[in-house]
PDB file of C-alpha atoms in Angstrom:
ATOM      1  CA  MET A   1      30.010 -18.110 -19.413  1.00 50.00           C
ATOM      2  CA  ASN A   2      31.409 -18.122 -15.884  1.00 58.00           C
ATOM      3  CA  LEU A   3      30.038 -20.129 -12.982  1.00 53.00           C
ATOM      4  CA  PHE A   4      28.076 -17.262 -11.411  1.00 54.00           C
ATOM      5  CA  GLY A   5      26.494 -16.342 -14.718  1.00 54.00           C
ATOM      6  CA  THR A   6      25.426 -19.959 -15.135  1.00 51.00           C
ATOM      7  CA  LEU A   7      23.974 -20.071 -11.634  1.00 47.00           C
ATOM      8  CA  ASN A   8      22.063 -16.837 -12.202  1.00 49.00           C
ATOM      9  CA  TYR A   9      20.719 -18.218 -15.469  1.00 48.00           C
ATOM     10  CA  ILE A  10      19.619 -21.429 -13.739  1.00 46.00           C
ATOM     11  CA  GLN A  11      17.945 -19.507 -10.925  1.00 48.00           C
ATOM     12  CA  ALA A  12      16.239 -17.111 -13.317  1.00 48.00           C
ATOM     13  CA  SER A  13      14.921 -19.950 -15.461  1.00 48.00           C
ATOM     14  CA  ALA A  14      13.727 -22.057 -12.536  1.00 50.00           C
ATOM     15  CA  PRO A  15       9.944 -22.083 -12.354  1.00 52.00           C
ATOM     16  CA  THR A  16       8.441 -20.673  -9.196  1.00 62.00           C
ATOM     17  CA  ASN A  17       5.373 -22.235  -7.803  1.00 68.00           C
ATOM     18  CA  ALA A  18       2.813 -19.966  -6.126  1.00 68.00           C
ATOM     19  CA  SER A  19       1.979 -22.661  -3.595  1.00 73.00           C
ATOM     20  CA  GLU A  20       5.674 -22.850  -2.599  1.00 73.00           C
ATOM     21  CA  ASN A  21       5.723 -19.100  -1.974  1.00 71.00           C
ATOM     22  CA  GLU A  22       2.530 -19.325   0.063  1.00 75.00           C
ATOM     23  CA  PHE A  23       3.993 -22.200   2.093  1.00 74.00           C
ATOM     24  CA  VAL A  24       7.191 -20.265   2.858  1.00 73.00           C
ATOM     25  CA  PHE A  25       5.408 -16.994   3.598  1.00 75.00           C
ATOM     26  CA  GLY A  26       2.935 -18.860   5.795  1.00 76.00           C
ATOM     27  CA  ARG A  27       5.790 -20.119   7.980  1.00 79.00           C
ATOM     28  CA  MET A  28       7.543 -16.742   8.320  1.00 80.00           C
ATOM     29  CA  SER A  29       7.141 -14.596  11.408  1.00 81.00           C
ATOM     30  CA  GLY A  30       5.085 -11.408  11.224  1.00 84.00           C
ATOM     31  CA  ILE A  31       7.567  -8.600  10.604  1.00 88.00           C
ATOM     32  CA  THR A  32       9.799 -10.737   8.409  1.00 86.00           C
ATOM     33  CA  ARG A  33       6.842 -11.810   6.302  1.00 87.00           C
ATOM     34  CA  TYR A  34       5.684  -8.214   5.950  1.00 89.00           C
ATOM     35  CA  LEU A  35       9.151  -7.128   4.794  1.00 89.00           C
ATOM     36  CA  TYR A  36       9.536  -9.969   2.288  1.00 85.00           C
ATOM     37  CA  GLU A  37       6.076  -9.369   0.834  1.00 86.00           C
ATOM     38  CA  ASN A  38       6.344  -5.574   0.530  1.00 88.00           C
ATOM     39  CA  LEU A  39       9.951  -4.735  -0.311  1.00 87.00           C
ATOM     40  CA  PRO A  40      10.995  -4.645  -3.974  1.00 86.00           C
ATOM     41  CA  SER A  41      13.196  -7.754  -3.908  1.00 85.00           C
ATOM     42  CA  TYR A  42      14.079 -10.625  -1.621  1.00 84.00           C
ATOM     43  CA  ALA A  43      17.703  -9.423  -1.453  1.00 88.00           C
ATOM     44  CA  VAL A  44      16.648  -6.015  -0.140  1.00 89.00           C
ATOM     45  CA  ALA A  45      14.309  -7.679   2.343  1.00 88.00           C
ATOM     46  CA  GLY A  46      17.132  -9.913   3.572  1.00 89.00           C
ATOM     47  CA  TYR A  47      19.396  -6.919   4.182  1.00 92.00           C
ATOM     48  CA  VAL A  48      16.619  -5.033   5.961  1.00 93.00           C
ATOM     49  CA  VAL A  49      15.934  -8.044   8.214  1.00 92.00           C
ATOM     50  CA  PHE A  50      19.661  -8.276   8.995  1.00 94.00           C
ATOM     51  CA  LEU A  51      19.883  -4.553   9.796  1.00 95.00           C
ATOM     52  CA  LEU A  52      16.816  -4.746  12.044  1.00 95.00           C
ATOM     53  CA  VAL A  53      18.248  -7.734  13.907  1.00 95.00           C
ATOM     54  CA  PHE A  54      21.626  -6.011  14.310  1.00 96.00           C
ATOM     55  CA  ILE A  55      20.213  -2.655  15.432  1.00 96.00           C
ATOM     56  CA  LEU A  56      17.786  -4.238  17.888  1.00 96.00           C
ATOM     57  CA  SER A  57      20.512  -6.553  19.234  1.00 95.00           C
ATOM     58  CA  ALA A  58      22.815  -3.568  19.724  1.00 95.00           C
ATOM     59  CA  ILE A  59      20.055  -1.697  21.568  1.00 95.00           C
ATOM     60  CA  VAL A  60      19.352  -4.685  23.816  1.00 95.00           C
ATOM     61  CA  TYR A  61      23.073  -5.142  24.468  1.00 94.00           C
ATOM     62  CA  LYS A  62      23.542  -1.453  25.285  1.00 92.00           C
ATOM     63  CA  LEU A  63      20.511  -1.271  27.577  1.00 91.00           C
ATOM     64  CA  GLY A  64      21.022  -4.538  29.403  1.00 89.00           C
ATOM     65  CA  PHE A  65      24.590  -5.711  29.289  1.00 86.00           C
ATOM     66  CA  ALA A  66      27.059  -2.984  28.269  1.00 82.00           C
ATOM     67  CA  LYS A  67      29.496  -1.573  30.779  1.00 80.00           C
ATOM     68  CA  ASN A  68      30.347   2.093  30.566  1.00 82.00           C
ATOM     69  CA  ASP A  69      33.979   1.681  31.565  1.00 85.00           C
ATOM     70  CA  LEU A  70      35.128  -0.367  28.537  1.00 86.00           C
ATOM     71  CA  SER A  71      37.731   1.101  26.217  1.00 89.00           C
ATOM     72  CA  LEU A  72      36.970   1.922  22.601  1.00 90.00           C
ATOM     73  CA  ILE A  73      38.828  -1.089  21.198  1.00 94.00           C
ATOM     74  CA  LYS A  74      36.910  -3.457  23.480  1.00 92.00           C
ATOM     75  CA  ASN A  75      33.613  -1.937  22.374  1.00 90.00           C
ATOM     76  CA  VAL A  76      34.635  -2.292  18.719  1.00 93.00           C
ATOM     77  CA  ILE A  77      35.502  -5.965  19.259  1.00 94.00           C
ATOM     78  CA  ILE A  78      32.190  -6.584  21.030  1.00 93.00           C
ATOM     79  CA  TYR A  79      30.197  -4.977  18.217  1.00 93.00           C
ATOM     80  CA  ILE A  80      32.154  -6.913  15.573  1.00 95.00           C
ATOM     81  CA  PHE A  81      31.230 -10.179  17.282  1.00 96.00           C
ATOM     82  CA  LEU A  82      27.663  -8.943  17.696  1.00 95.00           C
ATOM     83  CA  PHE A  83      27.599  -8.251  13.952  1.00 94.00           C
ATOM     84  CA  ILE A  84      28.846 -11.770  13.184  1.00 95.00           C
ATOM     85  CA  GLY A  85      26.340 -13.305  15.605  1.00 94.00           C
ATOM     86  CA  CYS A  86      23.514 -11.381  13.991  1.00 93.00           C
ATOM     87  CA  ILE A  87      24.179 -13.223  10.737  1.00 91.00           C
ATOM     88  CA  VAL A  88      23.086 -16.435  12.480  1.00 91.00           C
ATOM     89  CA  LEU A  89      20.174 -14.652  14.144  1.00 91.00           C
ATOM     90  CA  THR A  90      19.036 -13.401  10.746  1.00 90.00           C
ATOM     91  CA  PHE A  91      18.630 -16.964   9.509  1.00 88.00           C
ATOM     92  CA  LEU A  92      16.633 -17.745  12.645  1.00 88.00           C
ATOM     93  CA  ALA A  93      14.576 -14.580  12.134  1.00 86.00           C
ATOM     94  CA  LEU A  94      13.151 -15.934   8.898  1.00 85.00           C
ATOM     95  CA  PHE A  95      10.945 -18.499  10.614  1.00 86.00           C
ATOM     96  CA  LEU A  96      11.142 -17.573  14.311  1.00 87.00           C
ATOM     97  CA  PRO A  97       9.909 -14.297  15.825  1.00 91.00           C
ATOM     98  CA  MET A  98      13.412 -12.939  16.511  1.00 91.00           C
ATOM     99  CA  ILE A  99      12.650  -9.337  15.569  1.00 92.00           C
ATOM    100  CA  GLU A 100       9.488  -9.330  17.660  1.00 93.00           C
ATOM    101  CA  GLY A 101      11.368 -10.838  20.609  1.00 94.00           C
ATOM    102  CA  LEU A 102      14.120  -8.238  20.350  1.00 95.00           C
ATOM    103  CA  ILE A 103      11.512  -5.466  20.260  1.00 95.00           C
ATOM    104  CA  VAL A 104       9.904  -6.828  23.433  1.00 96.00           C
ATOM    105  CA  ALA A 105      13.306  -7.214  25.130  1.00 95.00           C
ATOM    106  CA  ALA A 106      14.254  -3.634  24.214  1.00 95.00           C
ATOM    107  CA  PHE A 107      10.903  -2.347  25.485  1.00 96.00           C
ATOM    108  CA  ILE A 108      11.291  -4.168  28.820  1.00 96.00           C
ATOM    109  CA  LEU A 109      14.865  -2.911  29.245  1.00 95.00           C
ATOM    110  CA  ILE A 110      13.788   0.644  28.406  1.00 94.00           C
ATOM    111  CA  LEU A 111      11.091   0.455  31.088  1.00 95.00           C
ATOM    112  CA  TYR A 112      13.638  -0.940  33.554  1.00 93.00           C
ATOM    113  CA  LYS A 113      16.119   1.861  32.819  1.00 92.00           C
ATOM    114  CA  ILE A 114      13.395   4.502  33.230  1.00 94.00           C
ATOM    115  CA  ARG A 115      12.383   2.998  36.569  1.00 94.00           C
ATOM    116  CA  LEU A 116      16.009   2.822  37.695  1.00 92.00           C
ATOM    117  CA  TRP A 117      16.581   6.443  36.654  1.00 92.00           C
ATOM    118  CA  ARG A 118      13.445   7.582  38.552  1.00 93.00           C
ATOM    119  CA  GLU A 119      14.473   5.744  41.722  1.00 92.00           C
ATOM    120  CA  LYS A 120      17.956   7.224  41.540  1.00 90.00           C
ATOM    121  CA  ARG A 121      16.506  10.720  41.023  1.00 90.00           C
ATOM    122  CA  GLU A 122      14.083  10.313  43.960  1.00 89.00           C
ATOM    123  CA  LYS A 123      16.856   8.970  46.184  1.00 86.00           C
ATOM    124  CA  SER A 124      19.126  11.923  45.382  1.00 86.00           C
ATOM    125  CA  ALA A 125      16.249  14.370  45.953  1.00 85.00           C
ATOM    126  CA  ALA A 126      15.444  12.797  49.323  1.00 83.00           C
ATOM    127  CA  SER A 127      19.015  13.128  50.597  1.00 73.00           C
TER     128      SER A 127
END
């Protein structure tokens, strides 16, 4: 039996305590807890949390910090590093409200962009 098979056997045979699950779920943030409780497995929930963190981080980056005049290779490099950074943010998202914070940041930046677009449209209409 190889090492990974042994580890899977050990993990599968380890007893799970309901109070441990309640303790961990009680410390999780809202959206993360909802995902871990309702998705079919913890692995799927982990990937969904990572994808949410990455997509919301990309939206916040695009709305607040991205420059339009960057070349394609520079954008690819930025998104690769954003992807790597989101791995760390995913671990933080388990017990801190990272997803909720990114949703609020995206909402605020969307409102700011709408206001900026309206002011620019009114300024061009006035002149």
